[in-house]
Amino acid sequence: MNSNTPSTSAGGTGSADSTAPRRNSKRPKYSRFTQQELPACKPILTPKWVISAFLLVSVIFIPIGVVSLFASRNVVEIIDRYETDCIPLDSRNDKVGFIQSPQDKTCNRTLTVPKRMKQPIYVYYQLDNFYQNHRRYVKSRSDQQLRNPGKEDDTSSCDPEDTTADGMRIVPCGLIAWSLFNDTYDFTRNNQPVTLNKRDISWKSDRDHKFGKKVYPKNFQNNTLVGGARLDPSKSLSEQENLIVWMRTAALPTFRKLYGKIEVDLQAGDVINVELQNNYNTYSFNGKKKLVLSTTSWLGGKNDFLGIAYLVVGGLCFFLAMVFTIIYLVKPRQLGDPSYLSWNRNPGGR
Amino acid sequence: MDSNSNSYSQLQNENSSLPDFIRNSSSQRSTSSIQSFHSKASGGHSVKEDARLVYINDPEKTNEKFEFAKNSIRTGKYSILTFLPRNLFEQFHRVAYIYFLVIAILNQLPQLAVFGRGASIMPLAFVLLVTAVKDGYEDYRRHRSDNIENNRLAWVLVNDQFQQKKWKDMRVGEIVKISANETLPCDMVLLSTSDTTGVAYIQTTNLDGESNLKTRYAKQETQMKNPEKEKISGLIKCEKPNRNIYGFQANMEIDGKRVSLGPSNIILRGCELKNTSWALGIVVYAGGETKAMLNNSGAPSKRSRLETHMNREIIYLSIFLVVLCTIVSVCHGAWLRRHKDDLVLMQFYRKKDYSEPKVDDYNYYGWGMEIFFVFLMSVIVFQIMIPISLYISMELVRVGQAYFMIRDDRMYDKASNSRFQCRALNINEDLGQIKYVFSDKTGTLTENKMEFQCASIGGVDYSGGKAISEDEQTGYSLRVEGQVFRPKMKVKVDPELLSLSKQKHTDEGRHVHDFFIALAACNTIVPLTVETSDPALKLIDYQGESPDEQALVYAAAAYGFMLIERTSGHIVIDIQGERQRYNVLGLHEFDSDRKRMSVILGCPDNTFKVFVKGADTTMFNVIDRSLNSNTVKATEDHLHLYSSKGLRTLVVGMRDLSASEFEQWQSSYERASTALMGRAALLRKVAYNVETSLSILGASAIEDKLQQGVPEAIESLRNAGIKVWVLTGDKQETAISIGYSSKLLTSKMTQIVVNNNSKESCKKSLDDALVMCKKLTTDSDATRRGSGARKTEIALIIDGTSLVHILDTELEEQLFNLSSKCTVVLCCRVAPLQKAGIVALMKNRANEMTLAIGDGANDVSMIQMADVGIGISGQEGRQAVMASDFAMAQFRFLVPLLFVHGHWNYQRMSYMILYNVYRNAVFVLVLFWYALFTSFTLTTAITDWSSVLYSVIYTALPTIVVGVLDKDLSRTTLLRYPQLYGTGQRQESYNGKLFWVTIMDTLWQSIAAFFVPLLAYWGSDVDRSSLGDLWTIAVVILVNIHLAMDVVRWYWITHAAIWGSIVATFICVMVIDVLPFLPGYWAFFHIAGTKLFWACLFGITIAALVPRFVVKIFIQYFRPDDIQIARELEKVENSRESRDAEIEMNPIFDPPRR
């Protein structure tokens, strides 16, 4: 028997006190949050609520619809599409050839004012089918270069219009600037020139912060292919408002850009002569060019869509409110009727 | 006393065909049954060739050939160096991240760069970073605990002296000395212990949670040796490290003898030595190869059903994505073809680059390549069509849901001080769709706390026991030298029997006396004295492997027969204050053949008696009926009565041995227990010889107490349309009686019993049962049509032997057909693997969600097989919990878990998936519509940053908040109408139809959101950035209002999240627009200054949501589902209550529960 032999170790290490029971309760601390009993609002769609909601929507929507339709109707708009008419008849077979040729492209248009137009009258050019939102196009610009004179070399994003053929940096670089619209319009009424204000047609924020006051055009339109207007190298970019307007690329393939403002009222029946230089090539992709004179309303330009949409939605909601009222009267269902519960409807069958 | 046989060695082949757990389906029969099993099939050869060789006390030689693992453990996954690569590697196992990565890489190619580089990488980087930080922190904690563990000290024999050594330096082959209450550092074979017979008691709480003491034995061959004085050398051949904590096969060559070792000779890492002052052992498995560490792996990951279904819809979405991309790219190709001659002059295309001396195409690769590039680009732009962020939000939502489940006060068990545990985080929503519940019986439905209820002694039934209230009576206690000893557990006593037990001299009194001696002596219970806070009071705690025996010993103690001491040679029983010493001359352990055990006692009056206790079936065979036939008859009647009450019964008998009989027995017992070959068989023969012609003493009845609330829970589950099956290892009668007491079975049910021994008979009874089933159902159909009576309910009772012939054969189909017609199925006598087999049968064939709940090691396979596995963290151990997905303390928590949390989780998650699909698709469609107006070149009006932030900031939080917090119905309603659970079972909240309806709705909403601004601004001078901002804000508002429409309960958090997100979007858009180097500088401020902008926003929101609203109210009004009605009920009742409250001038709020 060796029950008491190795005495060196008998219970020597008193480390095993882990058996001491721990009496701290693990009971979850009670709070309304942990028990998911937070106070809550639980709205329920009673017929009353539903009907009032529909009525409320129609009460709001129909007046807004009417008002905006009126606003849109009150806008006077003169649209003159000229891209075909401004090509001499003999050149119409080769429009692209004509537009690329150096000959004189002056074109006279006559507009009649249908209704009295109050100043300011906005003069827009409208391009159709011109994808200013094309991926190649949109990316081809350098915002750093535009605002910072030190970042002149930042043309990496401007392909394929970053440098001239001999490697000089272009300012402003990129396809957008390169393709600057270059038709020009001059207005006369009764042989009196109508002054066109071309200042403040761009966003002030752009002039102040986005286009540098010390950035001047360099090597612009010096390449083989000229895309559009040239810029005055002595004027800083922040003063070149037509460029600034153009550089705010349009969202949609049919768009208008502000050309200038006429700051006198035009009377109904006034005849306005426009002498325009038809320089811009939209013929290569069948793009339309239009000249637009328009007043504005509180809601913007002439567009009936929103007014109609509001009227339709408002009317629909009114109709639905009626339908629901009828249903509610004809076939009422008591809320919370236990007999509708599936196991009460067909007992036994699961 | 050493009951191990030497002869059963080397039975690997026999054993390996059996699943690991079968050998111990219940702890009650662990050691002895294993050994008897082994000895039956003798004659195998040595442990397999690839065995592990351990040279005792010679670690150098042991580790010479193969370097066995050292004893240091490493649960941490990473080291500082490997962290980054390994963590990234593991993270990219998720498909979602791969998708993110591929898209981000595509976007880096110059031809495809759609988004800015930063914008495209940011979300991936963010997610990776968050996950990495989380993983790193978890790993740091693991490392810390490893360190503590590795640096603990133990006494190891080095150069014939015991020295302290760190755990991590211990090696296989070393001899270790463990003192009482110390934790074992590794798996070791016992060599010797402080007890002369080589017994050591261990507690395995850390390993399997069982808190009772288990006995382990040192071999006699090594018990006598003292390694410090004489060198021990020998060789142990044992099996390779494995996970089976109840199995061990080895043999030991020592002193030229070969000794076999079994599970009773090994003590495992993590156990504690108790009641034994020291033990010596030799390390056989160390460190990561110990059984405890091998068992340390977590539960296998399961995938929720909703997610599986979602993956199907994700495939639809991918197809949709491919269609969109194809449309864009093909149209782009067509456009290029049509304009192929104009491309050079077109200002906005300009194919040629004149800036180089050599004029070349700029970024133009032929229209075939262009189509391909546009396709890839559109994949990048439309990437969020696949709602990858959904996977991340789902994980977050599940964490939130788990938080609430764990914190639920109503799933906290006071008795065991345990909360609900979420071990798996990805199947929360499955809890709302369960159709089948498979439950273990012992420890799950019942408490596994045996309580002595009543006894039949000498043919008289004593069942008038009353529960003892604390103050009334303190139960039997014993005074010795000013100290009071009292049993730890109180037992209710029958007063009549109590008075009888005190009479010594009547005939009845002697009978009772013998009965209780039998209860106190005929067992393997070890009494332990436990100190209490009162120094004069000591509690006696009876520890043993069988809860039945514990109950019986406590009962005997309550009647004044208190077992005080047990050594291998004798026991001391205090009989009514008088200490009596009985010599235990022999003990025939319980085995599954005899189903009884016996003990031969040398009594103080020098007589020899054999006491036997066992199951009634086998006991009546060895009871001499001629002795007192009336008593036998009466006892049989009582037994019948007891078992019909669901009590567990044992019959007790005894016999006086004459001196000659005793001598004869003793000599054969000694011969048998020292035999080298076939020891167990010989011992059994000896037992058979002595356990004959017994006189009956009586029978005991023990209640296997049902857990609190089990019948109610089962009834609720049934009402919810959940089928409850009970799978138990118990015998049929017990199972049926528990079935009745738990209301699983009712007297109205027709019982079909399948109880067969061969395949043919199984087939026949299944066929018969099916025919009967059909008849019953058609009958009841007929009667129902006539009288509207309830459907006849059928209960199927099937036993394990029949299942052997059914599972994995063609009969499975029949069993499935039969059981799907039954309301209740009870399987008794089933082995653990069969449990899993049954679960698999229903899971695979019925295509319904299954839940398995159990508490013991024998339930592990079933828990892992079922869709949802729940472990009861109660009496039997932690094995089930370790394998489970969720763990809780009580069966009845299943009701709140499924009906409340399961329902909520399911509803929330279903809605979240649909909503996220919608949310992303709306945005993608808006981008897509715009692509049609950019000559298919995928310019986005919405800025890159908004595209990226859309699912990260603009819309992420509300869906998570709603997914965590929204409740479609209150807890009370859900518990009141269990049928509401059917929503999940029928998959009403997420299915293919709802998905397509959502897609249609998405289509309309995207059209409204896109075309209203488009038409309103058509032909105006609006610029791209301004219109993009309008679209961004319109979509975000739309998507958030859509969510708001579906929120049921508005908490302040919900308000904050939804309205906050809209505000956050405005702020983000503004911030993006004040950066002058972005093209959209100041755009938002310009457009937000116009009234048209606000008119558009308002119009879009209403126009887009009207159809959804109309459909919603029409469905709610004309075809209300159960949830809708219940919600209205809640509202109606609430308002009624508040009206009542007003009348009483006594506002009733939810009573604060604390």
PDB file of C-alpha atoms in Angstrom, chain B residues 564-693:
ATOM      1  CA  ILE B 564     -23.214   7.502   5.936  1.00  0.00           C
ATOM      2  CA  GLU B 565     -20.097   5.935   4.621  1.00  0.00           C
ATOM      3  CA  ARG B 566     -19.108   3.788   1.735  1.00  0.00           C
ATOM      4  CA  THR B 567     -15.713   2.321   1.055  1.00  0.00           C
ATOM      5  CA  SER B 568     -14.942  -0.515  -1.220  1.00  0.00           C
ATOM      6  CA  GLY B 569     -15.181  -2.988   1.624  1.00  0.00           C
ATOM      7  CA  HIS B 570     -17.990  -1.806   3.824  1.00  0.00           C
ATOM      8  CA  ILE B 571     -20.819   0.622   4.256  1.00  0.00           C
ATOM      9  CA  VAL B 572     -22.099   2.309   7.362  1.00  0.00           C
ATOM     10  CA  ILE B 573     -25.806   2.867   7.683  1.00  0.00           C
ATOM     11  CA  ASP B 574     -27.314   4.831  10.473  1.00  0.00           C
ATOM     12  CA  ILE B 575     -30.510   3.038  11.353  1.00  0.00           C
ATOM     13  CA  GLN B 576     -32.760   5.163  13.525  1.00  0.00           C
ATOM     14  CA  GLY B 577     -29.763   6.699  15.232  1.00  0.00           C
ATOM     15  CA  GLU B 578     -27.802   3.507  15.512  1.00  0.00           C
ATOM     16  CA  ARG B 579     -24.691   3.067  13.442  1.00  0.00           C
ATOM     17  CA  GLN B 580     -24.463  -0.280  11.770  1.00  0.00           C
ATOM     18  CA  ARG B 581     -21.549  -1.480   9.764  1.00  0.00           C
ATOM     19  CA  TYR B 582     -22.204  -3.856   6.930  1.00  0.00           C
ATOM     20  CA  ASN B 583     -19.442  -5.558   5.049  1.00  0.00           C
ATOM     21  CA  VAL B 584     -19.947  -5.438   1.354  1.00  0.00           C
ATOM     22  CA  LEU B 585     -18.739  -8.844   0.349  1.00  0.00           C
ATOM     23  CA  GLY B 586     -19.676  -8.673  -3.249  1.00  0.00           C
ATOM     24  CA  LEU B 587     -21.563  -6.565  -5.686  1.00  0.00           C
ATOM     25  CA  HIS B 588     -23.052  -7.710  -8.933  1.00  0.00           C
ATOM     26  CA  GLU B 589     -23.420  -4.638 -11.012  1.00  0.00           C
ATOM     27  CA  PHE B 590     -26.378  -3.789 -13.115  1.00  0.00           C
ATOM     28  CA  ASP B 591     -26.276  -5.094 -16.631  1.00  0.00           C
ATOM     29  CA  SER B 592     -28.751  -4.881 -19.397  1.00  0.00           C
ATOM     30  CA  ASP B 593     -29.263  -8.652 -19.587  1.00  0.00           C
ATOM     31  CA  ARG B 594     -30.202  -9.225 -15.993  1.00  0.00           C
ATOM     32  CA  LYS B 595     -31.691  -5.781 -15.519  1.00  0.00           C
ATOM     33  CA  ARG B 596     -30.989  -6.003 -11.835  1.00  0.00           C
ATOM     34  CA  MET B 597     -28.170  -5.606  -9.403  1.00  0.00           C
ATOM     35  CA  SER B 598     -27.411  -7.336  -6.179  1.00  0.00           C
ATOM     36  CA  VAL B 599     -25.200  -6.873  -3.187  1.00  0.00           C
ATOM     37  CA  ILE B 600     -24.060  -9.501  -0.710  1.00  0.00           C
ATOM     38  CA  LEU B 601     -23.806  -8.087   2.757  1.00  0.00           C
ATOM     39  CA  GLY B 602     -22.208  -9.408   5.839  1.00  0.00           C
ATOM     40  CA  CYS B 603     -24.562  -8.108   8.515  1.00  0.00           C
ATOM     41  CA  PRO B 604     -23.575  -7.028  12.037  1.00  0.00           C
ATOM     42  CA  ASP B 605     -25.256 -10.146  13.399  1.00  0.00           C
ATOM     43  CA  ASN B 606     -22.883 -12.250  11.299  1.00  0.00           C
ATOM     44  CA  THR B 607     -25.489 -13.405   8.872  1.00  0.00           C
ATOM     45  CA  PHE B 608     -25.115 -13.099   5.141  1.00  0.00           C
ATOM     46  CA  LYS B 609     -27.807 -11.619   3.038  1.00  0.00           C
ATOM     47  CA  VAL B 610     -28.203 -10.933  -0.638  1.00  0.00           C
ATOM     48  CA  PHE B 611     -30.283  -7.915  -1.612  1.00  0.00           C
ATOM     49  CA  VAL B 612     -31.469  -7.581  -5.179  1.00  0.00           C
ATOM     50  CA  LYS B 613     -33.248  -4.784  -6.909  1.00  0.00           C
ATOM     51  CA  GLY B 614     -34.264  -4.601 -10.530  1.00  0.00           C
ATOM     52  CA  ALA B 615     -36.896  -4.218 -13.184  1.00  0.00           C
ATOM     53  CA  ASP B 616     -40.169  -6.026 -12.563  1.00  0.00           C
ATOM     54  CA  THR B 617     -39.935  -8.136 -15.709  1.00  0.00           C
ATOM     55  CA  THR B 618     -36.785  -9.883 -14.643  1.00  0.00           C
ATOM     56  CA  MET B 619     -37.297  -9.738 -10.915  1.00  0.00           C
ATOM     57  CA  PHE B 620     -40.470 -11.785 -10.898  1.00  0.00           C
ATOM     58  CA  ASN B 621     -38.572 -14.581 -12.619  1.00  0.00           C
ATOM     59  CA  VAL B 622     -36.210 -14.929  -9.706  1.00  0.00           C
ATOM     60  CA  ILE B 623     -38.708 -14.341  -6.928  1.00  0.00           C
ATOM     61  CA  ASP B 624     -39.968 -17.424  -5.280  1.00  0.00           C
ATOM     62  CA  ARG B 625     -43.725 -17.096  -5.672  1.00  0.00           C
ATOM     63  CA  SER B 626     -44.436 -19.976  -3.374  1.00  0.00           C
ATOM     64  CA  LEU B 627     -43.081 -18.083  -0.361  1.00  0.00           C
ATOM     65  CA  ASN B 628     -45.857 -15.563  -0.073  1.00  0.00           C
ATOM     66  CA  SER B 629     -47.945 -15.570  -3.180  1.00  0.00           C
ATOM     67  CA  ASN B 630     -50.417 -13.054  -1.806  1.00  0.00           C
ATOM     68  CA  THR B 631     -47.732 -10.464  -1.351  1.00  0.00           C
ATOM     69  CA  VAL B 632     -46.408 -11.102  -4.851  1.00  0.00           C
ATOM     70  CA  LYS B 633     -49.873 -10.745  -6.270  1.00  0.00           C
ATOM     71  CA  ALA B 634     -50.570  -7.545  -4.369  1.00  0.00           C
ATOM     72  CA  THR B 635     -47.204  -6.112  -5.364  1.00  0.00           C
ATOM     73  CA  GLU B 636     -47.880  -6.861  -9.000  1.00  0.00           C
ATOM     74  CA  ASP B 637     -51.167  -5.005  -8.730  1.00  0.00           C
ATOM     75  CA  HIS B 638     -49.461  -2.048  -7.129  1.00  0.00           C
ATOM     76  CA  LEU B 639     -46.791  -2.056  -9.785  1.00  0.00           C
ATOM     77  CA  HIS B 640     -49.455  -1.868 -12.412  1.00  0.00           C
ATOM     78  CA  LEU B 641     -51.062   1.017 -10.612  1.00  0.00           C
ATOM     79  CA  TYR B 642     -47.777   2.889 -10.261  1.00  0.00           C
ATOM     80  CA  SER B 643     -46.736   2.509 -13.834  1.00  0.00           C
ATOM     81  CA  SER B 644     -50.118   3.668 -15.040  1.00  0.00           C
ATOM     82  CA  LYS B 645     -49.438   6.877 -13.102  1.00  0.00           C
ATOM     83  CA  GLY B 646     -46.241   7.259 -15.040  1.00  0.00           C
ATOM     84  CA  LEU B 647     -43.965   6.254 -12.183  1.00  0.00           C
ATOM     85  CA  ARG B 648     -40.769   4.300 -12.590  1.00  0.00           C
ATOM     86  CA  THR B 649     -40.831   1.128 -10.609  1.00  0.00           C
ATOM     87  CA  LEU B 650     -38.218  -1.180  -9.160  1.00  0.00           C
ATOM     88  CA  VAL B 651     -38.801  -4.451  -7.352  1.00  0.00           C
ATOM     89  CA  VAL B 652     -36.705  -5.319  -4.320  1.00  0.00           C
ATOM     90  CA  GLY B 653     -36.054  -8.801  -3.040  1.00  0.00           C
ATOM     91  CA  MET B 654     -33.722 -10.504  -0.621  1.00  0.00           C
ATOM     92  CA  ARG B 655     -32.566 -13.863   0.610  1.00  0.00           C
ATOM     93  CA  ASP B 656     -30.700 -15.061   3.660  1.00  0.00           C
ATOM     94  CA  LEU B 657     -27.659 -17.013   2.715  1.00  0.00           C
ATOM     95  CA  SER B 658     -26.745 -19.983   4.809  1.00  0.00           C
ATOM     96  CA  ALA B 659     -23.084 -20.372   5.686  1.00  0.00           C
ATOM     97  CA  SER B 660     -22.577 -23.086   3.100  1.00  0.00           C
ATOM     98  CA  GLU B 661     -24.351 -21.151   0.428  1.00  0.00           C
ATOM     99  CA  PHE B 662     -22.257 -18.128   1.250  1.00  0.00           C
ATOM    100  CA  GLU B 663     -19.024 -20.042   1.090  1.00  0.00           C
ATOM    101  CA  GLN B 664     -19.966 -21.575  -2.178  1.00  0.00           C
ATOM    102  CA  TRP B 665     -20.832 -18.179  -3.555  1.00  0.00           C
ATOM    103  CA  GLN B 666     -17.692 -16.584  -2.181  1.00  0.00           C
ATOM    104  CA  SER B 667     -15.352 -19.089  -3.694  1.00  0.00           C
ATOM    105  CA  SER B 668     -16.958 -18.875  -7.100  1.00  0.00           C
ATOM    106  CA  TYR B 669     -17.103 -15.070  -6.863  1.00  0.00           C
ATOM    107  CA  GLU B 670     -13.428 -14.869  -6.092  1.00  0.00           C
ATOM    108  CA  ARG B 671     -12.570 -17.263  -8.817  1.00  0.00           C
ATOM    109  CA  ALA B 672     -14.637 -15.309 -11.282  1.00  0.00           C
ATOM    110  CA  SER B 673     -13.302 -11.901 -10.319  1.00  0.00           C
ATOM    111  CA  THR B 674      -9.713 -12.982 -10.600  1.00  0.00           C
ATOM    112  CA  ALA B 675     -10.217 -14.921 -13.810  1.00  0.00           C
ATOM    113  CA  LEU B 676      -8.182 -13.721 -16.715  1.00  0.00           C
ATOM    114  CA  MET B 677     -10.494 -14.872 -19.435  1.00  0.00           C
ATOM    115  CA  GLY B 678     -14.194 -14.182 -19.673  1.00  0.00           C
ATOM    116  CA  ARG B 679     -14.381 -12.550 -16.315  1.00  0.00           C
ATOM    117  CA  ALA B 680     -17.620 -10.729 -16.891  1.00  0.00           C
ATOM    118  CA  ALA B 681     -19.375 -13.812 -18.196  1.00  0.00           C
ATOM    119  CA  LEU B 682     -18.226 -15.773 -15.176  1.00  0.00           C
ATOM    120  CA  LEU B 683     -19.366 -13.037 -12.844  1.00  0.00           C
ATOM    121  CA  ARG B 684     -22.733 -12.961 -14.498  1.00  0.00           C
ATOM    122  CA  LYS B 685     -23.029 -16.670 -14.007  1.00  0.00           C
ATOM    123  CA  VAL B 686     -22.223 -16.283 -10.333  1.00  0.00           C
ATOM    124  CA  ALA B 687     -24.864 -13.585 -10.094  1.00  0.00           C
ATOM    125  CA  TYR B 688     -27.453 -15.786 -11.769  1.00  0.00           C
ATOM    126  CA  ASN B 689     -26.704 -18.500  -9.254  1.00  0.00           C
ATOM    127  CA  VAL B 690     -27.079 -16.352  -6.205  1.00  0.00           C
ATOM    128  CA  GLU B 691     -30.047 -14.257  -7.388  1.00  0.00           C
ATOM    129  CA  THR B 692     -32.594 -17.004  -7.148  1.00  0.00           C
ATOM    130  CA  SER B 693     -35.600 -17.910  -5.030  1.00  0.00           C
TER     131      SER B 693
END
